PDB file of C-alpha atoms and ligand atoms in Angstrom:
ATOM      1  CA  MET A   1       0.480  -0.046   0.046  1.00 44.00           C
ATOM      2  CA  GLY A   2       3.289   2.250   0.037  1.00 43.00           C
ATOM      3  CA  ALA A   3       3.264   2.558  -3.609  1.00 44.00           C
ATOM      4  CA  ASN A   4       2.573   6.381  -3.636  1.00 48.00           C
ATOM      5  CA  ARG A   5       4.294   7.111  -0.531  1.00 47.00           C
ATOM      6  CA  GLU A   6       7.528   8.539  -2.235  1.00 44.00           C
ATOM      7  CA  GLY A   7       5.340  10.794  -4.500  1.00 45.00           C
ATOM      8  CA  ARG A   8       3.256  12.112  -1.744  1.00 48.00           C
ATOM      9  CA  LEU A   9       6.026  12.788   0.830  1.00 49.00           C
ATOM     10  CA  SER A  10       8.267  14.400  -1.883  1.00 48.00           C
ATOM     11  CA  GLY A  11       7.609  18.234  -1.948  1.00 47.00           C
ATOM     12  CA  ALA A  12       6.654  18.200   1.832  1.00 46.00           C
ATOM     13  CA  ALA A  13       9.270  20.368   2.865  1.00 56.00           C
ATOM     14  CA  SER A  14       8.811  22.849   0.142  1.00 70.00           C
ATOM     15  CA  GLN A  15       4.882  23.569   0.169  1.00 89.00           C
ATOM     16  CA  PRO A  16       1.773  22.793   2.174  1.00 96.00           C
ATOM     17  CA  LYS A  17      -0.226  19.858   0.528  1.00 98.00           C
ATOM     18  CA  LEU A  18      -3.084  21.809   0.739  1.00 98.00           C
ATOM     19  CA  ARG A  19      -3.365  25.698   1.310  1.00 97.00           C
ATOM     20  CA  VAL A  20      -6.364  27.627   2.474  1.00 97.00           C
ATOM     21  CA  ARG A  21      -5.705  31.295   1.791  1.00 97.00           C
ATOM     22  CA  ASP A  22      -8.576  33.999   2.720  1.00 97.00           C
ATOM     23  CA  ALA A  23     -11.394  31.777   1.988  1.00 97.00           C
ATOM     24  CA  THR A  24     -14.618  33.748   2.134  1.00 97.00           C
ATOM     25  CA  LYS A  25     -17.995  32.225   1.279  1.00 97.00           C
ATOM     26  CA  VAL A  26     -21.332  34.301   1.171  1.00 97.00           C
ATOM     27  CA  TYR A  27     -24.345  32.300   0.692  1.00 97.00           C
ATOM     28  CA  ASN A  28     -27.046  34.374  -1.168  1.00 95.00           C
ATOM     29  CA  THR A  29     -30.361  33.651   0.459  1.00 94.00           C
ATOM     30  CA  ARG A  30     -34.024  34.401   0.180  1.00 94.00           C
ATOM     31  CA  SER A  31     -33.573  36.231   3.408  1.00 94.00           C
ATOM     32  CA  GLY A  32     -30.357  37.941   2.538  1.00 95.00           C
ATOM     33  CA  ASP A  33     -26.545  37.233   2.158  1.00 96.00           C
ATOM     34  CA  LEU A  34     -25.120  35.101   4.620  1.00 96.00           C
ATOM     35  CA  LEU A  35     -21.489  35.142   5.759  1.00 96.00           C
ATOM     36  CA  ALA A  36     -20.545  31.606   6.139  1.00 97.00           C
ATOM     37  CA  ILE A  37     -16.743  31.813   6.341  1.00 97.00           C
ATOM     38  CA  ASP A  38     -14.730  34.769   6.414  1.00 96.00           C
ATOM     39  CA  SER A  39     -11.161  34.920   5.447  1.00 96.00           C
ATOM     40  CA  CYS A  40     -10.156  31.539   6.688  1.00 96.00           C
ATOM     41  CA  SER A  41      -6.407  30.633   6.125  1.00 97.00           C
ATOM     42  CA  LEU A  42      -5.038  27.177   6.985  1.00 97.00           C
ATOM     43  CA  ASP A  43      -2.262  25.203   5.506  1.00 97.00           C
ATOM     44  CA  ILE A  44      -2.277  21.404   5.682  1.00 98.00           C
ATOM     45  CA  ARG A  45       1.130  19.520   5.551  1.00 97.00           C
ATOM     46  CA  ALA A  46       1.541  16.353   3.330  1.00 97.00           C
ATOM     47  CA  GLY A  47       0.676  13.255   5.251  1.00 97.00           C
ATOM     48  CA  GLU A  48      -0.904  15.193   7.869  1.00 97.00           C
ATOM     49  CA  ILE A  49      -4.196  14.471   9.739  1.00 98.00           C
ATOM     50  CA  VAL A  50      -5.873  17.559  10.881  1.00 98.00           C
ATOM     51  CA  SER A  51      -9.426  17.833  12.305  1.00 98.00           C
ATOM     52  CA  ILE A  52     -11.748  20.994  12.374  1.00 98.00           C
ATOM     53  CA  VAL A  53     -14.222  21.536  15.325  1.00 98.00           C
ATOM     54  CA  GLY A  54     -16.441  24.244  15.876  1.00 96.00           C
ATOM     55  CA  PRO A  55     -20.089  25.397  16.981  1.00 95.00           C
ATOM     56  CA  SER A  56     -22.681  23.848  14.890  1.00 94.00           C
ATOM     57  CA  GLY A  57     -23.236  25.968  11.728  1.00 95.00           C
ATOM     58  CA  CYS A  58     -19.864  27.764  11.759  1.00 95.00           C
ATOM     59  CA  GLY A  59     -18.943  26.804   8.484  1.00 97.00           C
ATOM     60  CA  LYS A  60     -17.066  23.911   8.486  1.00 97.00           C
ATOM     61  CA  THR A  61     -18.746  22.069   5.795  1.00 97.00           C
ATOM     62  CA  THR A  62     -18.552  25.081   3.734  1.00 97.00           C
ATOM     63  CA  LEU A  63     -15.025  25.112   3.922  1.00 97.00           C
ATOM     64  CA  LEU A  64     -14.369  21.385   3.501  1.00 97.00           C
ATOM     65  CA  TRP A  65     -16.539  21.959   0.381  1.00 96.00           C
ATOM     66  CA  SER A  66     -14.324  24.449  -0.807  1.00 96.00           C
ATOM     67  CA  MET A  67     -11.361  22.388  -0.229  1.00 96.00           C
ATOM     68  CA  SER A  68     -12.492  19.592  -2.256  1.00 96.00           C
ATOM     69  CA  GLY A  69     -13.695  22.052  -5.082  1.00 94.00           C
ATOM     70  CA  LEU A  70     -17.253  20.833  -4.751  1.00 91.00           C
ATOM     71  CA  HIS A  71     -18.262  24.625  -4.524  1.00 89.00           C
ATOM     72  CA  LYS A  72     -16.699  27.972  -5.309  1.00 93.00           C
ATOM     73  CA  LEU A  73     -15.479  30.382  -2.768  1.00 97.00           C
ATOM     74  CA  THR A  74     -16.937  34.171  -2.945  1.00 97.00           C
ATOM     75  CA  SER A  75     -13.025  35.077  -2.739  1.00 97.00           C
ATOM     76  CA  GLY A  76      -9.702  33.356  -1.571  1.00 97.00           C
ATOM     77  CA  GLN A  77      -8.381  30.466  -3.008  1.00 96.00           C
ATOM     78  CA  VAL A  78      -7.666  26.855  -2.306  1.00 97.00           C
ATOM     79  CA  LEU A  79      -4.053  25.525  -3.751  1.00 97.00           C
ATOM     80  CA  LEU A  80      -3.263  21.711  -3.982  1.00 97.00           C
ATOM     81  CA  ASP A  81       0.306  21.161  -4.368  1.00 97.00           C
ATOM     82  CA  GLY A  82       0.459  24.966  -5.312  1.00 96.00           C
ATOM     83  CA  ALA A  83      -2.191  24.455  -8.039  1.00 96.00           C
ATOM     84  CA  PRO A  84      -5.783  26.117  -7.599  1.00 96.00           C
ATOM     85  CA  VAL A  85      -8.387  23.657  -6.895  1.00 96.00           C
ATOM     86  CA  ASP A  86     -11.487  24.702  -9.347  1.00 91.00           C
ATOM     87  CA  GLY A  87     -13.459  21.553  -9.119  1.00 91.00           C
ATOM     88  CA  PRO A  88     -13.602  18.289  -8.115  1.00 90.00           C
ATOM     89  CA  SER A  89     -10.260  16.285  -8.882  1.00 91.00           C
ATOM     90  CA  PRO A  90      -9.602  12.243  -8.382  1.00 90.00           C
ATOM     91  CA  GLU A  91      -6.550  13.649  -6.317  1.00 95.00           C
ATOM     92  CA  ILE A  92      -9.087  14.383  -3.495  1.00 96.00           C
ATOM     93  CA  GLY A  93     -11.634  11.805  -1.826  1.00 96.00           C
ATOM     94  CA  MET A  94     -14.596  12.723   0.074  1.00 96.00           C
ATOM     95  CA  VAL A  95     -16.360  11.044   2.924  1.00 96.00           C
ATOM     96  CA  PHE A  96     -19.821  12.379   4.268  1.00 93.00           C
ATOM     97  CA  GLN A  97     -21.925  11.634   7.383  1.00 90.00           C
ATOM     98  CA  ASP A  98     -24.259   9.742   5.258  1.00 92.00           C
ATOM     99  CA  ALA A  99     -22.547   6.668   3.317  1.00 93.00           C
ATOM    100  CA  ASN A 100     -24.737   7.679   0.021  1.00 94.00           C
ATOM    101  CA  LEU A 101     -24.405   4.069  -1.486  1.00 96.00           C
ATOM    102  CA  LEU A 102     -26.830   3.806  -4.307  1.00 96.00           C
ATOM    103  CA  PRO A 103     -29.194   1.138  -2.966  1.00 97.00           C
ATOM    104  CA  TRP A 104     -29.966  -0.876  -6.161  1.00 97.00           C
ATOM    105  CA  ARG A 105     -26.569  -1.752  -6.484  1.00 97.00           C
ATOM    106  CA  ASN A 106     -24.409  -4.026  -4.470  1.00 97.00           C
ATOM    107  CA  LEU A 107     -21.346  -3.045  -2.804  1.00 97.00           C
ATOM    108  CA  ASP A 108     -18.784  -3.855  -5.703  1.00 96.00           C
ATOM    109  CA  ALA A 109     -21.081  -2.022  -8.189  1.00 96.00           C
ATOM    110  CA  ASN A 110     -21.003   0.995  -5.939  1.00 97.00           C
ATOM    111  CA  ILE A 111     -17.328   1.097  -5.334  1.00 96.00           C
ATOM    112  CA  ASN A 112     -17.155   0.741  -9.436  1.00 95.00           C
ATOM    113  CA  PHE A 113     -19.714   3.530  -9.802  1.00 94.00           C
ATOM    114  CA  PRO A 114     -17.460   6.629 -10.121  1.00 91.00           C
ATOM    115  CA  PHE A 115     -15.091   4.532 -12.227  1.00 95.00           C
ATOM    116  CA  GLU A 116     -17.979   3.721 -14.786  1.00 95.00           C
ATOM    117  CA  ILE A 117     -18.747   7.347 -14.694  1.00 92.00           C
ATOM    118  CA  LYS A 118     -15.252   8.538 -15.635  1.00 90.00           C
ATOM    119  CA  GLY A 119     -14.840   5.485 -17.988  1.00 93.00           C
ATOM    120  CA  THR A 120     -11.635   4.448 -16.297  1.00 94.00           C
ATOM    121  CA  LYS A 121     -10.732   0.926 -14.691  1.00 95.00           C
ATOM    122  CA  PRO A 122     -10.723   0.562 -10.784  1.00 95.00           C
ATOM    123  CA  ASP A 123      -7.560  -1.056  -9.559  1.00 95.00           C
ATOM    124  CA  ARG A 124      -9.375  -4.113  -8.047  1.00 95.00           C
ATOM    125  CA  ALA A 125      -6.134  -5.659  -6.333  1.00 95.00           C
ATOM    126  CA  TRP A 126      -5.958  -2.052  -4.312  1.00 95.00           C
ATOM    127  CA  ILE A 127      -9.737  -2.008  -3.781  1.00 95.00           C
ATOM    128  CA  ASP A 128      -9.879  -5.821  -2.531  1.00 95.00           C
ATOM    129  CA  ASP A 129      -6.984  -4.886  -0.357  1.00 94.00           C
ATOM    130  CA  LEU A 130      -8.762  -2.098   1.075  1.00 94.00           C
ATOM    131  CA  LEU A 131     -12.160  -3.942   1.513  1.00 95.00           C
ATOM    132  CA  GLN A 132      -9.888  -6.725   3.602  1.00 94.00           C
ATOM    133  CA  ARG A 133      -8.471  -3.972   5.822  1.00 91.00           C
ATOM    134  CA  VAL A 134     -12.029  -2.790   6.605  1.00 92.00           C
ATOM    135  CA  GLY A 135     -13.420  -5.902   7.170  1.00 92.00           C
ATOM    136  CA  LEU A 136     -15.717  -6.068   4.235  1.00 95.00           C
ATOM    137  CA  GLY A 137     -13.846  -8.496   2.440  1.00 95.00           C
ATOM    138  CA  GLY A 138     -16.329 -11.172   1.003  1.00 94.00           C
ATOM    139  CA  PHE A 139     -19.084  -8.704   1.039  1.00 96.00           C
ATOM    140  CA  GLY A 140     -18.807  -7.448  -2.368  1.00 95.00           C
ATOM    141  CA  GLY A 141     -22.126  -9.029  -3.476  1.00 96.00           C
ATOM    142  CA  ARG A 142     -24.182  -7.229  -0.732  1.00 97.00           C
ATOM    143  CA  PHE A 143     -26.641  -4.561  -1.108  1.00 97.00           C
ATOM    144  CA  PRO A 144     -26.524  -1.303   1.240  1.00 97.00           C
ATOM    145  CA  ARG A 145     -29.686  -2.540   3.085  1.00 96.00           C
ATOM    146  CA  GLU A 146     -27.893  -5.771   4.172  1.00 97.00           C
ATOM    147  CA  LEU A 147     -24.885  -3.753   5.626  1.00 96.00           C
ATOM    148  CA  SER A 148     -25.120  -1.758   9.146  1.00 94.00           C
ATOM    149  CA  GLY A 149     -24.421   1.588   9.199  1.00 92.00           C
ATOM    150  CA  GLY A 150     -21.015   1.004  10.378  1.00 93.00           C
ATOM    151  CA  MET A 151     -20.129  -1.334   7.270  1.00 94.00           C
ATOM    152  CA  GLN A 152     -21.617   1.423   5.189  1.00 96.00           C
ATOM    153  CA  GLN A 153     -19.542   4.154   6.146  1.00 94.00           C
ATOM    154  CA  ARG A 154     -16.371   1.402   5.829  1.00 94.00           C
ATOM    155  CA  ALA A 155     -17.780   0.911   1.996  1.00 96.00           C
ATOM    156  CA  ALA A 156     -17.816   4.577   1.923  1.00 96.00           C
ATOM    157  CA  LEU A 157     -14.295   5.111   2.947  1.00 95.00           C
ATOM    158  CA  VAL A 158     -13.116   2.370   0.514  1.00 96.00           C
ATOM    159  CA  ARG A 159     -14.691   4.253  -2.394  1.00 96.00           C
ATOM    160  CA  ALA A 160     -12.939   7.602  -1.446  1.00 95.00           C
ATOM    161  CA  LEU A 161      -9.782   5.531  -1.234  1.00 96.00           C
ATOM    162  CA  SER A 162     -10.367   3.803  -4.400  1.00 95.00           C
ATOM    163  CA  PHE A 163      -8.737   6.462  -6.641  1.00 94.00           C
ATOM    164  CA  LYS A 164      -5.747   6.439  -4.456  1.00 95.00           C
ATOM    165  CA  PRO A 165      -6.498  10.288  -3.754  1.00 96.00           C
ATOM    166  CA  SER A 166      -3.544  12.026  -1.924  1.00 97.00           C
ATOM    167  CA  VAL A 167      -5.928  14.011   0.079  1.00 98.00           C
ATOM    168  CA  LEU A 168      -8.961  12.608   2.069  1.00 98.00           C
ATOM    169  CA  LEU A 169     -11.614  15.126   3.173  1.00 98.00           C
ATOM    170  CA  MET A 170     -14.222  13.689   5.562  1.00 98.00           C
ATOM    171  CA  ASP A 171     -17.241  15.641   6.883  1.00 97.00           C
ATOM    172  CA  GLU A 172     -18.384  14.045  10.472  1.00 96.00           C
ATOM    173  CA  PRO A 173     -18.100  10.669   8.880  1.00 95.00           C
ATOM    174  CA  PHE A 174     -18.792   8.545  12.177  1.00 94.00           C
ATOM    175  CA  GLY A 175     -21.210  10.884  13.514  1.00 92.00           C
ATOM    176  CA  ALA A 176     -23.813   8.740  13.397  1.00 90.00           C
ATOM    177  CA  LEU A 177     -22.471   5.707  14.607  1.00 90.00           C
ATOM    178  CA  ASP A 178     -22.567   4.389  18.259  1.00 91.00           C
ATOM    179  CA  ALA A 179     -19.417   5.191  20.477  1.00 91.00           C
ATOM    180  CA  PHE A 180     -17.798   1.616  20.334  1.00 90.00           C
ATOM    181  CA  THR A 181     -18.234   1.309  16.496  1.00 91.00           C
ATOM    182  CA  ARG A 182     -16.867   5.019  16.145  1.00 92.00           C
ATOM    183  CA  GLU A 183     -13.871   3.863  18.080  1.00 92.00           C
ATOM    184  CA  GLU A 184     -13.522   0.951  15.692  1.00 91.00           C
ATOM    185  CA  MET A 185     -13.459   3.391  12.818  1.00 92.00           C
ATOM    186  CA  ASN A 186     -10.870   5.593  14.479  1.00 94.00           C
ATOM    187  CA  GLN A 187      -8.465   2.639  14.847  1.00 93.00           C
ATOM    188  CA  MET A 188      -9.118   1.403  11.273  1.00 93.00           C
ATOM    189  CA  VAL A 189      -8.330   5.090   9.709  1.00 96.00           C
ATOM    190  CA  GLU A 190      -4.995   5.370  11.989  1.00 96.00           C
ATOM    191  CA  GLU A 191      -4.060   2.208  10.566  1.00 94.00           C
ATOM    192  CA  ILE A 192      -4.780   3.013   6.796  1.00 95.00           C
ATOM    193  CA  TRP A 193      -3.073   6.163   7.350  1.00 96.00           C
ATOM    194  CA  LEU A 194      -0.080   4.562   8.965  1.00 95.00           C
ATOM    195  CA  ASP A 195       0.216   2.891   5.579  1.00 94.00           C
ATOM    196  CA  THR A 196      -0.774   5.173   3.038  1.00 95.00           C
ATOM    197  CA  ARG A 197       0.142   8.775   4.747  1.00 96.00           C
ATOM    198  CA  THR A 198      -2.687  10.180   3.076  1.00 97.00           C
ATOM    199  CA  THR A 199      -3.308  13.580   3.804  1.00 98.00           C
ATOM    200  CA  ILE A 200      -6.578  13.733   5.999  1.00 98.00           C
ATOM    201  CA  VAL A 201      -8.824  16.611   7.030  1.00 98.00           C
ATOM    202  CA  LEU A 202     -11.467  15.428   9.358  1.00 98.00           C
ATOM    203  CA  ILE A 203     -14.709  17.439  10.627  1.00 98.00           C
ATOM    204  CA  THR A 204     -15.913  15.871  13.872  1.00 97.00           C
ATOM    205  CA  HIS A 205     -18.086  16.882  16.838  1.00 95.00           C
ATOM    206  CA  SER A 206     -16.030  14.618  18.804  1.00 95.00           C
ATOM    207  CA  ILE A 207     -13.046  16.126  20.556  1.00 96.00           C
ATOM    208  CA  GLU A 208     -12.120  12.761  21.674  1.00 95.00           C
ATOM    209  CA  GLU A 209     -12.319  11.343  17.833  1.00 96.00           C
ATOM    210  CA  ALA A 210      -9.967  14.609  16.934  1.00 97.00           C
ATOM    211  CA  ILE A 211      -7.399  14.020  19.367  1.00 97.00           C
ATOM    212  CA  PHE A 212      -7.193  10.150  18.661  1.00 97.00           C
ATOM    213  CA  LEU A 213      -6.812  10.916  14.834  1.00 97.00           C
ATOM    214  CA  SER A 214      -5.112  14.241  14.572  1.00 98.00           C
ATOM    215  CA  ASP A 215      -1.470  15.915  14.309  1.00 98.00           C
ATOM    216  CA  ARG A 216      -3.367  19.343  14.480  1.00 98.00           C
ATOM    217  CA  ILE A 217      -6.906  20.352  15.758  1.00 98.00           C
ATOM    218  CA  VAL A 218      -8.425  23.620  14.161  1.00 98.00           C
ATOM    219  CA  VAL A 219     -10.885  25.377  16.309  1.00 98.00           C
ATOM    220  CA  MET A 220     -13.140  27.395  13.992  1.00 97.00           C
ATOM    221  CA  SER A 221     -15.036  30.267  15.444  1.00 95.00           C
ATOM    222  CA  ALA A 222     -18.828  30.882  15.676  1.00 93.00           C
ATOM    223  CA  ARG A 223     -19.976  32.033  12.080  1.00 91.00           C
ATOM    224  CA  PRO A 224     -18.846  33.683  10.113  1.00 93.00           C
ATOM    225  CA  GLY A 225     -16.198  30.776  10.676  1.00 94.00           C
ATOM    226  CA  ARG A 226     -12.460  31.865  10.964  1.00 95.00           C
ATOM    227  CA  VAL A 227      -9.794  29.813  12.340  1.00 97.00           C
ATOM    228  CA  ALA A 228      -9.928  30.604  15.949  1.00 96.00           C
ATOM    229  CA  SER A 229      -6.907  28.554  17.222  1.00 97.00           C
ATOM    230  CA  ILE A 230      -4.856  25.605  16.368  1.00 98.00           C
ATOM    231  CA  HIS A 231      -3.639  22.779  18.715  1.00 98.00           C
ATOM    232  CA  GLU A 232      -0.707  20.270  18.100  1.00 97.00           C
ATOM    233  CA  VAL A 233      -1.689  17.100  19.251  1.00 97.00           C
ATOM    234  CA  PRO A 234       1.714  15.634  20.487  1.00 95.00           C
ATOM    235  CA  PHE A 235       0.760  12.093  21.161  1.00 95.00           C
ATOM    236  CA  PRO A 236       2.756   9.224  20.045  1.00 93.00           C
ATOM    237  CA  ARG A 237       1.388   6.927  17.259  1.00 94.00           C
ATOM    238  CA  PRO A 238      -0.351   4.338  16.903  1.00 93.00           C
ATOM    239  CA  ARG A 239      -2.413   5.908  19.515  1.00 92.00           C
ATOM    240  CA  SER A 240      -3.726   3.601  22.209  1.00 85.00           C
ATOM    241  CA  LEU A 241      -7.128   3.604  24.459  1.00 84.00           C
ATOM    242  CA  GLU A 242      -4.293   3.945  27.086  1.00 89.00           C
ATOM    243  CA  ILE A 243      -3.008   7.332  25.874  1.00 91.00           C
ATOM    244  CA  MET A 244      -6.685   8.634  25.328  1.00 92.00           C
ATOM    245  CA  ALA A 245      -7.104   8.108  29.273  1.00 93.00           C
ATOM    246  CA  THR A 246      -4.174  10.306  30.396  1.00 95.00           C
ATOM    247  CA  ARG A 247      -4.212  13.607  32.028  1.00 96.00           C
ATOM    248  CA  GLU A 248      -3.032  15.386  29.209  1.00 96.00           C
ATOM    249  CA  VAL A 249      -5.631  14.137  26.721  1.00 96.00           C
ATOM    250  CA  PHE A 250      -8.091  15.048  29.506  1.00 96.00           C
ATOM    251  CA  ASP A 251      -6.532  18.608  29.774  1.00 97.00           C
ATOM    252  CA  LEU A 252      -6.494  18.945  26.200  1.00 97.00           C
ATOM    253  CA  THR A 253     -10.365  18.107  25.436  1.00 97.00           C
ATOM    254  CA  ASN A 254     -11.049  20.693  28.117  1.00 97.00           C
ATOM    255  CA  THR A 255      -9.138  23.259  26.971  1.00 97.00           C
ATOM    256  CA  ILE A 256     -11.024  22.771  23.114  1.00 97.00           C
ATOM    257  CA  LYS A 257     -14.249  22.013  24.869  1.00 96.00           C
ATOM    258  CA  MET A 258     -14.112  25.339  26.506  1.00 96.00           C
ATOM    259  CA  GLU A 259     -12.980  27.290  23.614  1.00 96.00           C
ATOM    260  CA  ILE A 260     -16.017  25.851  21.477  1.00 95.00           C
ATOM    261  CA  ILE A 261     -18.454  26.698  24.061  1.00 93.00           C
ATOM    262  CA  GLY A 262     -17.040  30.112  24.371  1.00 91.00           C
ATOM    263  CA  GLU A 263     -17.342  30.860  20.646  1.00 86.00           C
ATOM    264  CA  GLN A 264     -21.209  29.294  20.695  1.00 84.00           C
ATOM    265  CA  GLN A 265     -21.747  31.887  23.463  1.00 84.00           C
ATOM    266  CA  SER A 266     -20.322  34.393  21.521  1.00 76.00           C
ATOM    267  CA  ARG A 267     -22.338  33.559  18.228  1.00 66.00           C
ATOM    268  CA  TYR A 268     -25.272  35.988  19.228  1.00 60.00           C
ATOM    269  CA  ALA A 269     -23.091  38.941  19.706  1.00 62.00           C
ATOM    270  CA  ARG A 270     -21.579  38.583  15.725  1.00 57.00           C
ATOM    271  CA  PRO A 271     -23.197  40.014  12.593  1.00 57.00           C
ATOM    272  CA  SER A 272     -24.148  37.083  10.782  1.00 53.00           C
ATOM    273  CA  ILE A 273     -25.171  38.324   7.618  1.00 56.00           C
ATOM    274  CA  ALA A 274     -22.774  39.801   5.187  1.00 57.00           C
ATOM    275  CA  GLN A 275     -22.609  43.506   5.506  1.00 56.00           C
ATOM    276  CA  PRO A 276     -24.184  45.169   1.994  1.00 55.00           C
ATOM    277  CA  ALA A 277     -21.648  47.129   0.130  1.00 53.00           C
ATOM    278  CA  GLN A 278     -21.721  50.787   0.419  1.00 56.00           C
ATOM    279  CA  PRO A 279     -22.499  52.831  -2.559  1.00 54.00           C
ATOM    280  CA  SER A 280     -19.713  54.464  -4.012  1.00 51.00           C
ATOM    281  CA  VAL A 281     -20.578  58.198  -4.353  1.00 47.00           C
TER     282      VAL A 281
HETATM  283  P1  LIG B   1     -21.184  23.693  10.042  1.00 81.78           P
HETATM  284  O1  LIG B   1     -20.718  22.595   8.897  1.00 81.78           O
HETATM  285  O2  LIG B   1     -19.890  24.147  10.668  1.00 81.78           O
HETATM  286  O3  LIG B   1     -22.556  23.285  10.789  1.00 81.78           O
HETATM  287  P2  LIG B   1     -22.230  24.855   7.044  1.00 81.78           P
HETATM  288  O4  LIG B   1     -20.841  25.195   6.683  1.00 81.78           O
HETATM  289  O5  LIG B   1     -22.973  23.832   6.950  1.00 81.78           O
HETATM  290  O6  LIG B   1     -21.717  24.986   8.872  1.00 81.78           O
HETATM  291  O7  LIG B   1     -23.234  26.195   7.417  1.00 81.78           O
HETATM  292  C1  LIG B   1     -22.521  27.460   7.823  1.00 81.78           C
HETATM  293  C2  LIG B   1     -23.632  28.448   7.501  1.00 81.78           C
HETATM  294  O8  LIG B   1     -23.921  28.397   6.138  1.00 81.78           O
HETATM  295  C3  LIG B   1     -25.103  27.919   8.154  1.00 81.78           C
HETATM  296  O9  LIG B   1     -25.825  29.115   8.676  1.00 81.78           O
HETATM  297  C4  LIG B   1     -25.689  27.502   7.075  1.00 81.78           C
HETATM  298  O10 LIG B   1     -27.034  27.338   7.490  1.00 81.78           O
HETATM  299  C5  LIG B   1     -25.222  28.414   5.966  1.00 81.78           C
HETATM  300  N1  LIG B   1     -25.217  27.535   5.075  1.00 81.78           N
HETATM  301  C6  LIG B   1     -24.788  26.289   4.581  1.00 81.78           C
HETATM  302  N2  LIG B   1     -24.960  25.626   3.187  1.00 81.78           N
HETATM  303  C7  LIG B   1     -25.697  26.948   2.534  1.00 81.78           C
HETATM  304  C8  LIG B   1     -26.577  27.050   1.204  1.00 81.78           C
HETATM  305  N3  LIG B   1     -26.120  25.752   0.345  1.00 81.78           N
HETATM  306  N4  LIG B   1     -27.290  27.787   1.181  1.00 81.78           N
HETATM  307  C9  LIG B   1     -27.411  28.766   1.998  1.00 81.78           C
HETATM  308  N5  LIG B   1     -26.847  28.658   3.460  1.00 81.78           N
HETATM  309  C10 LIG B   1     -26.127  27.882   3.619  1.00 81.78           C
HETATM  310 MG1  LIG B   2     -21.262  20.398   8.651  1.00 81.78          MG
END
C-alpha cells in the first residue's frame, strides 16, 4: 500500500499539500446574504491528519466543500500542491456523514460506479486490499440494506480511497455511529493512514475523535467561521486507548471544549449577515 508514499511525501518540505488562503463564502439566500466563512487561512502539510472542530453552523462543511472544489468560494483560494482547486479532482477523496451508497447496487457495483462514470478502470487489487482492511472482504455482493451503518461508512471510505487520492476529506463521517463502532472506525482510519500517509482533513463533533486521530486540531469561531486557534496533538502513534485515558488528553479535551463553548456563547454577539456593499458616491 505504500506505492504512492514517495510521491506524496516529496515536496512536503517545500510547500503545504493543501492551502486555504483567505477563504470567504457568502451564500445568497432568500433572506439576504449570509457570510458563512470569512477570510479562513489554513495550511495542511503532506501526510498530516488535521481535524476541524467548532460550533454547529460555523462553516465547517462550507470550508471542507471549498477544499474539495465542490463549490466555489466568494473570494480567496484553495491550492493543492500549489495549483488552484477549481473543481472536483481524483486527487481528493470525500466521505460524508451519510454513506450515500446507491441502494440498487451491491457493494462492488457501488465502488465501481465512479469509475464507470469516468470511464476508467478500477485497480481491483487495491480495492480488494482496502475491503479486507476495513473488514468488508467477501461482502462485495451485499446490498446497502444488508449492511450496518458502520459497514456502509467503511464502504464509503473504501470508495473514497479507491482512486488513491492524496487527500481525504471527511465530514463527520462517524457522527451517526455508536461510540464503540466509532472507536473501531478511528483505529481503522489510523491503521490505513499509517500505511498510506494520505493527507486527511476531518470534521468532527467529537473532541476525543479529533485527539485520537489528529496531528493538529483547528478550532473554528462561530459564524462567520474563522480559524480561532490551532492545537498540536503531541501524542505518539499508534494512539492507544491508554493514551486517551491520560491527564494530558483530558486537559487538551477540556481546553478545546471550553473554546468551543466560548465561541457558541459569542455567536449572537456577531453579525451573521454579510454587510451590504456601500454605494460608491
Ligand atoms: P457547519 O458544517 O459548521 O455546521 P455549514 O458550513 O454547514 O456549517 O453552514 C454554515 C452556515 O451557512 C450555516 O448558517 C448554514 O445554514 C449556511 N449554509 C450552508 N450551506 C448553505 C447553502 N447551500 N445555502 C445557504 N446557506 C447555507
Ligand atoms: Mg457540517
